[in-house]
Amino acid sequence: MLLKLENNRLEITIGDDASHDVMNLANDVHALEADVLNVDIVVLNFPTFKDGRAYTQARQLRERAGFTGDLRATGDIIRDQILYMVRCGFTSFEVAPETDVGGLNAALAEFSDFYQPAADVAVPVWMRRQRAGREQLRRFA
Amino acid sequence: MYRYDEFDARIVHDRVSQFKGQVQRRLTGDLTEDQFKPLRLMNGVYLQLHAYMLRVAIPYGTLSSGQLRKLAFIADRYDKGFGHITTRQNIQFNWPALVDIPEILDHLAEVEMHAIQTSGNCIRNVTTDHFAGATADEIEDPRVWCEVIRQWSTFHPEFTFLPRKFKIAVTASAQDRAAVRVHDIGLHLVKNLAGETGFEVYVGGGLGRTPYVGEVIRSFLPSEHLLSYLEAILRVYNLQGRRDNLYKARIKILVNALGMDQFRDLVEAEWLNARDSSVDVPQEEVDRINAYFAPPPFENLPKAYDQTSATQDNPDFARWLRHNVSAHKQSGYAIVTVSLKSPEMAPGDITSTQMKRVADLAGDYSFDEIRTTHEQNLVLPHVRQQDLFVLWQKLSEQDLATANAGLVSDIIACPGLDYCNLANTRSIPVANRIQERFFSPEKQEEIGELKIKISGCINACGHHHVGHIGILGVDKKGEEFYQITLGGSAAEDASIGEIVGRGLSTDEVVDSIERLVAYYLQSRQSDERFVDTYKRLGSEPFKEALYAA
Ligand code: SF4
C-alpha cells in the first residue's frame, strides 16, 4: 500500500511509477554521489526499523543535493517512526497492506514543537523563542 | 538551574501522552512485547530480572530540592522505597509496574523531569562535571552547553536509530571529573590564545567489551559551531558505523577501523557543508540558557572559616572535611560530596527518607541545588563553610556522612546478578565485602585515593576498565569468577587497566585486593597514589602480590 504525504496527512494513493524516473538508492551508497538531477522518485530502504541510515540519506538528498521530487520510504516502517521520517524529508511510504493509516496520522500529530531544524518546514524552538521575544518587546515598546 | 518554558513543557507533555498510548496498546495486546520493546526502550523502560526498571533522566546531574522530593515520592509510591544513582548521573527505579509508568511520567513532568532517551540507540542524557558552576578551576559553567546539547538531541529525527547508543560528556575544567575521554564524544571547554572559548573534541572513547580512550579529533572548535560539528560526527557514524554486530557497533570501532585521520577527514568534509546551516543556535539562545545558570545569590564571606574548634573535638568531622569537602570558587563557600557508599547499602542506592532529608538540607544549606555524580554519589554544591559542621551532623543522622569520597570504599558497582539479566556474577555483595574489609576510616585515609570499579559482566557498566583496580565478573562453568585489571583511570590521565592474570574465586577476591593494597603501602614513595605506584613499578610485582596466597 502506498501512502502519500499531503498537507502533513497521509493518504492512500495509487502508485504511478511506470511514468516516472525512479531511483532505488541502497543504504550503503553515499546519497551525494547519486545523480538525482533528473529523477522523480528516490526510494530509500529501512531493512529493519532499527537501521537508521536512510534518515541521513534523506536529509542529504533534501538539504544538500537539493532533491525536490518524491522521497519514498520502503521496508520496516512503524507508526512511532513516521514523524522522524517526515522530518527527514520523506514524502511517500510503501507500507504493509494491513497498516493502520489512522494510527500513522495520529502519530504525525503527536508533537508540534521541535528543537532542531531538519528537512521539513518545522521552525526550531529556538527560533520561535526569538520571535516570541521580539513580539513581546514590540508589544511593550 | 534551567527552567522549562512553554515549549520544553509541551514537548515533555506530548511525550508522556505518546508513551501512555504505547503502554495502552501493549496492555490491550495491540503491541506484542517484541514490538513494544524498542518503544519502551526509547523511554528508559527495561525489562530486568524480576521486574520492569525505569531510568529517569537527570540532565547533566543537576536536581532541585523539589525534584528530589518528587523522586522520593515515586520511590515510596511505586518502588520499594529506594532509588539507584547510575554512572550516567541518572536515577533508576527497580520495581515499578508497567501500568504505573505513565502515571510516574506525569509526576515527573510536574517537576520538569522525564525518562526521554535514557536508553535506546540514540543520543543519551549528556553528562558533565558534578562540580560545575561551583568549582574554581572551570572556564565557564559547562551545563549551559549541556542544555544546548540536550535540546538539540531530544527527538533528533536523524539520530534516533543509530547503530548503537551514543554518549556525550562535557567538562570545563583541567581536572576531568566527567570521564570525557571514555565517552563516544568528549567535550573539553578550553580557551584559545585569543581568549575565545571553544571545545577540544575527543571522539571514540568507550568501555564495554572493547575499551578505548578517546582521541582528539579537533583541538579547537569555536563554541558557536558545536552543534553543527556534532551533527557532522553523528552523520558519519550513522552512515558508516557497523550494524552487523552489536558488539562492534559503537563509534569507537569505526574510528579505530578507519583511523583517526580518515575519520576526521570525513567529519570535516561533512561539517564544511553543515557549519553555516541553522543547526547552530545563535548567541541569543545561548545567552537565554546561560541566564538560568547565573550563580545563586552568594553572601560576601571571608575566605576561610576557622573550623578548629569543631575539628578538635570531632576527628570524624575533620576527616570528612579532608575527603568530602572541596574548594569552591566563591569565597567562604565549599562543595560537599554526600557519600552513597556506606557498607550497609548497595553503591549508589538511596532510600526515600534519605532523599527527602537531602532535599531539605539542600534547601537549608545549598540554594536548593543537588548534583548526582557518575561515581554514584550526591553533591551539595554551594554550602557556606560556617554551616559545614551542622550539615555534617545532620547528614550523619541519615548515614550520609561516610568520609570516603575517592577512597577505597567509594566503589562504583553495576547492579550485577542481583538485578541484571545479563550478569555473570554479583557486583554489589563484592563491593560491600571490600567496604567491610577496609572499614577502618584511618586505614582508608592512609591508603588515600584508590578507585575500585566493579562490573558483573563484560558490558562494563561498572566501568572496571578505568578503575585503578577494576573487577570484572566472569562465568566459568557456572561458577562466579572475578578478573582483576590494574592501572585504569577515567580522569584527565585516562587509561585502560591491564588484565593481570587468572580470575579469582568469590572467596579469594577480597583477600587478594587486600594484598595488593598492602604491597602498594609498603612500596609507595612519599604521597604517591596507588595508580602512580602501579605506573612506576609496572604490573609484575602487583601481580605477584595479587596471587601470593
Ligand atoms: S556490567 Fe553486565 S551485569 Fe553489570 S549491569 Fe552491565 S550488563 Fe548487567
Tab-separated table of N, CA and C in Angstrom, chain A residues 27-32 49-57 59-60 63-64 78-81 83-85 87-88 107 109-119 124-132 134, chain B residues 2 5-11 14-15 18 22 25 38-39 42 117 121 150-162 231 234-235 238-240 243 269-270 273 278-282 284-285 288-289:
chain	number	residue	atom	x	y	z
A	27	ASN	N	21.346	1.452	0.948
A	27	ASN	CA	21.766	2.120	2.176
A	27	ASN	C	23.267	2.414	2.226
A	28	ASP	N	24.040	1.639	1.462
A	28	ASP	CA	25.487	1.869	1.555
A	28	ASP	C	26.027	2.792	0.457
A	29	VAL	N	25.116	3.399	-0.295
A	29	VAL	CA	25.556	4.368	-1.295
A	29	VAL	C	25.480	5.762	-0.684
A	30	HIS	N	26.532	6.529	-0.843
A	30	HIS	CA	26.501	7.890	-0.326
A	30	HIS	C	25.527	8.712	-1.160
A	31	ALA	N	24.574	9.310	-0.497
A	31	ALA	CA	23.482	9.980	-1.211
A	31	ALA	C	23.996	11.076	-2.133
A	32	LEU	N	25.106	11.692	-1.775
A	32	LEU	CA	25.591	12.810	-2.586
A	32	LEU	C	26.346	12.347	-3.821
A	49	PHE	N	13.459	-1.541	11.310
A	49	PHE	CA	13.201	-0.196	11.836
A	49	PHE	C	14.404	0.341	12.600
A	50	LYS	N	15.295	-0.574	13.035
A	50	LYS	CA	16.455	-0.148	13.812
A	50	LYS	C	17.574	0.414	12.950
A	51	ASP	N	17.482	0.202	11.662
A	51	ASP	CA	18.549	0.651	10.771
A	51	ASP	C	18.223	2.049	10.263
A	52	GLY	N	18.876	3.044	10.831
A	52	GLY	CA	18.502	4.430	10.569
A	52	GLY	C	19.324	5.142	9.515
A	53	ARG	N	20.007	4.413	8.652
A	53	ARG	CA	20.850	5.088	7.666
A	53	ARG	C	20.048	5.967	6.712
A	54	ALA	N	18.850	5.484	6.358
A	54	ALA	CA	18.060	6.230	5.372
A	54	ALA	C	17.621	7.607	5.881
A	55	TYR	N	17.603	7.796	7.193
A	55	TYR	CA	17.282	9.145	7.699
A	55	TYR	C	18.343	10.138	7.240
A	56	THR	N	19.604	9.713	7.367
A	56	THR	CA	20.688	10.594	6.939
A	56	THR	C	20.676	10.760	5.420
A	57	GLN	N	20.472	9.657	4.711
A	57	GLN	CA	20.443	9.751	3.248
A	57	GLN	C	19.358	10.733	2.793
A	59	ARG	N	18.004	13.276	4.442
A	59	ARG	CA	18.351	14.679	4.700
A	59	ARG	C	19.414	15.173	3.729
A	60	GLN	N	20.362	14.307	3.410
A	60	GLN	CA	21.395	14.737	2.464
A	60	GLN	C	20.796	15.040	1.095
A	63	GLU	N	18.608	18.388	1.713
A	63	GLU	CA	19.266	19.625	2.137
A	63	GLU	C	20.556	19.904	1.395
A	64	ARG	N	21.182	18.864	0.895
A	64	ARG	CA	22.477	19.075	0.238
A	64	ARG	C	22.372	18.927	-1.272
A	78	ILE	N	7.329	1.757	10.922
A	78	ILE	CA	6.394	1.594	12.030
A	78	ILE	C	5.857	2.945	12.486
A	79	ARG	N	4.721	2.869	13.093
A	79	ARG	CA	3.971	4.052	13.489
A	79	ARG	C	4.840	5.075	14.227
A	80	ASP	N	5.657	4.569	15.143
A	80	ASP	CA	6.354	5.501	16.018
A	80	ASP	C	7.582	6.125	15.375
A	81	GLN	N	7.818	5.820	14.102
A	81	GLN	CA	8.939	6.453	13.405
A	81	GLN	C	8.502	7.354	12.272
A	83	LEU	N	6.967	10.116	12.093
A	83	LEU	CA	7.233	11.541	12.247
A	83	LEU	C	8.703	11.867	11.956
A	84	TYR	N	9.601	10.991	12.416
A	84	TYR	CA	11.023	11.214	12.117
A	84	TYR	C	11.256	11.181	10.610
A	85	MET	N	10.586	10.245	9.958
A	85	MET	CA	10.760	10.124	8.507
A	85	MET	C	10.293	11.393	7.801
A	87	ARG	N	10.086	14.320	9.041
A	87	ARG	CA	11.004	15.422	9.364
A	87	ARG	C	12.290	15.336	8.534
A	88	CYS	N	12.685	14.133	8.168
A	88	CYS	CA	13.908	13.988	7.365
A	88	CYS	C	13.648	14.152	5.867
A	107	ALA	N	0.070	9.531	14.801
A	107	ALA	CA	1.473	9.650	15.220
A	107	ALA	C	2.107	10.935	14.674
A	109	ALA	N	0.716	13.684	14.398
A	109	ALA	CA	0.221	14.851	15.130
A	109	ALA	C	0.638	14.836	16.598
A	110	GLU	N	1.450	13.846	16.992
A	110	GLU	CA	1.773	13.711	18.416
A	110	GLU	C	2.654	14.840	18.951
A	111	PHE	N	3.461	15.402	18.087
A	111	PHE	CA	4.325	16.511	18.525
A	111	PHE	C	4.136	17.708	17.600
A	112	SER	N	4.225	18.888	18.184
A	112	SER	CA	4.120	20.076	17.349
A	112	SER	C	5.295	21.032	17.572
A	113	ASP	N	6.195	20.658	18.457
A	113	ASP	CA	7.355	21.516	18.725
A	113	ASP	C	8.621	20.703	18.520
A	114	PHE	N	9.592	21.307	17.847
A	114	PHE	CA	10.819	20.578	17.533
A	114	PHE	C	12.023	21.441	17.862
A	115	TYR	N	12.959	20.833	18.550
A	115	TYR	CA	14.124	21.606	18.978
A	115	TYR	C	15.084	21.909	17.827
A	116	GLN	N	15.180	20.980	16.892
A	116	GLN	CA	16.234	21.123	15.886
A	116	GLN	C	15.644	21.250	14.484
A	117	PRO	N	16.331	21.998	13.617
A	117	PRO	CA	15.869	22.068	12.238
A	117	PRO	C	16.165	20.751	11.531
A	118	ALA	N	15.371	20.405	10.536
A	118	ALA	CA	15.629	19.207	9.724
A	118	ALA	C	15.180	19.525	8.305
A	119	ALA	N	14.741	18.507	7.576
A	119	ALA	CA	14.413	18.737	6.167
A	119	ALA	C	12.952	19.148	5.961
A	124	PRO	N	12.511	25.546	14.234
A	124	PRO	CA	13.016	25.041	15.516
A	124	PRO	C	12.610	25.951	16.684
A	125	VAL	N	12.512	25.331	17.839
A	125	VAL	CA	12.039	26.027	19.020
A	125	VAL	C	12.829	27.303	19.298
A	126	TRP	N	14.172	27.234	19.145
A	126	TRP	CA	14.943	28.443	19.473
A	126	TRP	C	14.536	29.634	18.628
A	127	MET	N	14.152	29.386	17.387
A	127	MET	CA	13.747	30.472	16.509
A	127	MET	C	12.387	31.018	16.929
A	128	ARG	N	11.515	30.106	17.342
A	128	ARG	CA	10.193	30.558	17.798
A	128	ARG	C	10.324	31.361	19.083
A	129	ARG	N	11.280	30.947	19.926
A	129	ARG	CA	11.513	31.718	21.155
A	129	ARG	C	11.939	33.139	20.819
A	130	GLN	N	12.837	33.248	19.835
A	130	GLN	CA	13.314	34.572	19.456
A	130	GLN	C	12.179	35.422	18.926
A	131	ARG	N	11.353	34.797	18.077
A	131	ARG	CA	10.222	35.542	17.520
A	131	ARG	C	9.298	36.001	18.627
A	132	ALA	N	9.005	35.069	19.555
A	132	ALA	CA	8.099	35.403	20.660
A	132	ALA	C	8.697	36.538	21.488
A	134	ARG	N	10.788	38.882	20.473
A	134	ARG	CA	10.713	40.149	19.740
A	134	ARG	C	9.292	40.698	19.743
B	2	TYR	N	18.341	25.340	34.884
B	2	TYR	CA	17.446	25.568	33.755
B	2	TYR	C	15.989	25.351	34.157
B	5	ASP	N	10.412	26.433	29.580
B	5	ASP	CA	9.425	27.394	29.115
B	5	ASP	C	8.282	26.592	28.487
B	6	GLU	N	7.338	27.292	27.850
B	6	GLU	CA	6.155	26.592	27.316
B	6	GLU	C	6.545	25.495	26.316
B	7	PHE	N	7.607	25.737	25.560
B	7	PHE	CA	7.994	24.764	24.534
B	7	PHE	C	8.524	23.479	25.181
B	8	ASP	N	9.475	23.650	26.106
B	8	ASP	CA	10.045	22.474	26.781
B	8	ASP	C	8.936	21.676	27.465
B	9	ALA	N	8.044	22.410	28.138
B	9	ALA	CA	6.979	21.744	28.890
B	9	ALA	C	6.075	20.955	27.948
B	10	ARG	N	5.757	21.561	26.806
B	10	ARG	CA	4.830	20.898	25.887
B	10	ARG	C	5.469	19.644	25.270
B	11	ILE	N	6.759	19.724	24.979
B	11	ILE	CA	7.431	18.566	24.382
B	11	ILE	C	7.399	17.381	25.356
B	14	ASP	N	3.809	16.120	25.595
B	14	ASP	CA	3.421	15.344	24.412
B	14	ASP	C	4.060	13.954	24.441
B	15	ARG	N	5.269	13.887	24.968
B	15	ARG	CA	5.956	12.602	25.057
B	15	ARG	C	5.232	11.672	26.039
B	18	GLN	N	2.201	10.351	24.344
B	18	GLN	CA	2.561	9.342	23.355
B	18	GLN	C	2.878	8.013	24.034
B	22	GLN	N	1.289	4.161	23.918
B	22	GLN	CA	2.067	2.952	23.619
B	22	GLN	C	1.852	1.883	24.687
B	25	ARG	N	-1.539	0.381	24.203
B	25	ARG	CA	-1.552	-0.588	23.103
B	25	ARG	C	-0.880	-1.898	23.519
B	38	PRO	N	11.264	-1.823	21.561
B	38	PRO	CA	12.000	-0.617	21.136
B	38	PRO	C	11.334	0.680	21.593
B	39	LEU	N	10.024	0.642	21.744
B	39	LEU	CA	9.322	1.861	22.154
B	39	LEU	C	9.588	2.166	23.620
B	42	MET	N	13.082	3.447	24.245
B	42	MET	CA	13.338	4.864	23.952
B	42	MET	C	12.951	5.731	25.139
B	117	GLN	N	15.141	9.270	26.222
B	117	GLN	CA	16.484	8.929	25.743
B	117	GLN	C	17.447	8.485	26.850
B	121	ASN	N	19.150	3.240	21.083
B	121	ASN	CA	20.329	3.566	20.273
B	121	ASN	C	20.276	5.005	19.782
B	150	ARG	N	21.283	19.022	25.068
B	150	ARG	CA	20.060	18.293	25.451
B	150	ARG	C	18.923	18.646	24.498
B	151	GLN	N	18.742	19.929	24.265
B	151	GLN	CA	17.622	20.323	23.417
B	151	GLN	C	17.834	19.838	21.982
B	152	TRP	N	19.014	20.053	21.452
B	152	TRP	CA	19.287	19.638	20.066
B	152	TRP	C	19.095	18.125	19.888
B	153	SER	N	19.503	17.349	20.892
B	153	SER	CA	19.486	15.887	20.706
B	153	SER	C	18.139	15.258	21.045
B	154	THR	N	17.239	16.047	21.654
B	154	THR	CA	15.946	15.475	22.056
B	154	THR	C	15.078	15.214	20.821
B	155	PHE	N	14.713	13.956	20.624
B	155	PHE	CA	13.918	13.533	19.469
B	155	PHE	C	14.550	13.999	18.161
B	156	HIS	N	15.858	13.889	18.080
B	156	HIS	CA	16.523	14.243	16.828
B	156	HIS	C	16.047	13.282	15.738
B	157	PRO	N	15.447	13.787	14.674
B	157	PRO	CA	14.814	12.874	13.725
B	157	PRO	C	15.806	11.982	12.984
B	158	GLU	N	17.034	12.447	12.871
B	158	GLU	CA	18.007	11.692	12.069
B	158	GLU	C	18.798	10.698	12.929
B	159	PHE	N	18.921	10.993	14.210
B	159	PHE	CA	19.857	10.223	15.035
B	159	PHE	C	19.175	9.455	16.165
B	160	THR	N	18.009	8.924	15.901
B	160	THR	CA	17.309	8.186	16.946
B	160	THR	C	17.435	6.680	16.731
B	161	PHE	N	17.922	6.283	15.554
B	161	PHE	CA	18.173	4.857	15.293
B	161	PHE	C	19.591	4.679	14.785
B	162	LEU	N	20.499	5.040	15.655
B	162	LEU	CA	21.929	4.919	15.375
B	162	LEU	C	22.332	3.450	15.449
B	231	GLU	N	26.693	17.253	14.666
B	231	GLU	CA	25.891	16.634	13.602
B	231	GLU	C	26.777	15.965	12.566
B	234	LEU	N	28.015	12.685	14.038
B	234	LEU	CA	26.922	11.709	14.133
B	234	LEU	C	26.524	11.199	12.743
B	235	ARG	N	26.583	12.088	11.772
B	235	ARG	CA	26.170	11.719	10.421
B	235	ARG	C	27.129	10.674	9.841
B	238	ASN	N	26.385	7.499	11.704
B	238	ASN	CA	25.105	6.873	11.364
B	238	ASN	C	25.187	6.127	10.035
B	239	LEU	N	25.951	6.687	9.095
B	239	LEU	CA	26.069	6.037	7.788
B	239	LEU	C	27.046	4.873	7.807
B	240	GLN	N	28.134	5.014	8.552
B	240	GLN	CA	29.209	4.045	8.397
B	240	GLN	C	29.447	3.137	9.590
B	243	ARG	N	26.500	-2.219	11.693
B	243	ARG	CA	25.188	-2.623	12.170
B	243	ARG	C	25.031	-4.140	12.149
B	269	ALA	N	34.703	17.140	6.139
B	269	ALA	CA	34.043	17.345	4.851
B	269	ALA	C	32.543	17.551	5.058
B	270	GLU	N	31.984	16.768	5.927
B	270	GLU	CA	30.557	16.876	6.236
B	270	GLU	C	30.268	18.228	6.889
B	273	ASN	N	29.893	21.665	4.995
B	273	ASN	CA	28.597	21.999	4.426
B	273	ASN	C	27.551	22.316	5.479
B	278	SER	N	21.328	26.256	9.892
B	278	SER	CA	20.684	26.800	11.090
B	278	SER	C	20.718	25.822	12.264
B	279	VAL	N	21.523	24.758	12.163
B	279	VAL	CA	21.576	23.837	13.298
B	279	VAL	C	22.282	24.475	14.494
B	280	ASP	N	23.260	25.343	14.219
B	280	ASP	CA	23.926	26.031	15.321
B	280	ASP	C	23.009	27.112	15.873
B	281	VAL	N	22.754	27.028	17.180
B	281	VAL	CA	21.845	28.034	17.743
B	281	VAL	C	22.605	29.356	17.875
B	282	PRO	N	21.902	30.478	17.708
B	282	PRO	CA	22.576	31.774	17.778
B	282	PRO	C	22.943	32.153	19.214
B	284	GLU	N	22.094	34.550	20.954
B	284	GLU	CA	20.918	34.978	21.719
B	284	GLU	C	20.319	33.807	22.514
B	285	GLU	N	20.258	32.628	21.885
B	285	GLU	CA	19.690	31.459	22.561
B	285	GLU	C	20.658	30.935	23.630
B	288	ARG	N	20.229	33.135	26.515
B	288	ARG	CA	18.975	32.852	27.219
B	288	ARG	C	19.180	31.679	28.189
B	289	ILE	N	19.836	30.628	27.694
B	289	ILE	CA	20.078	29.461	28.548
B	289	ILE	C	21.067	29.822	29.650
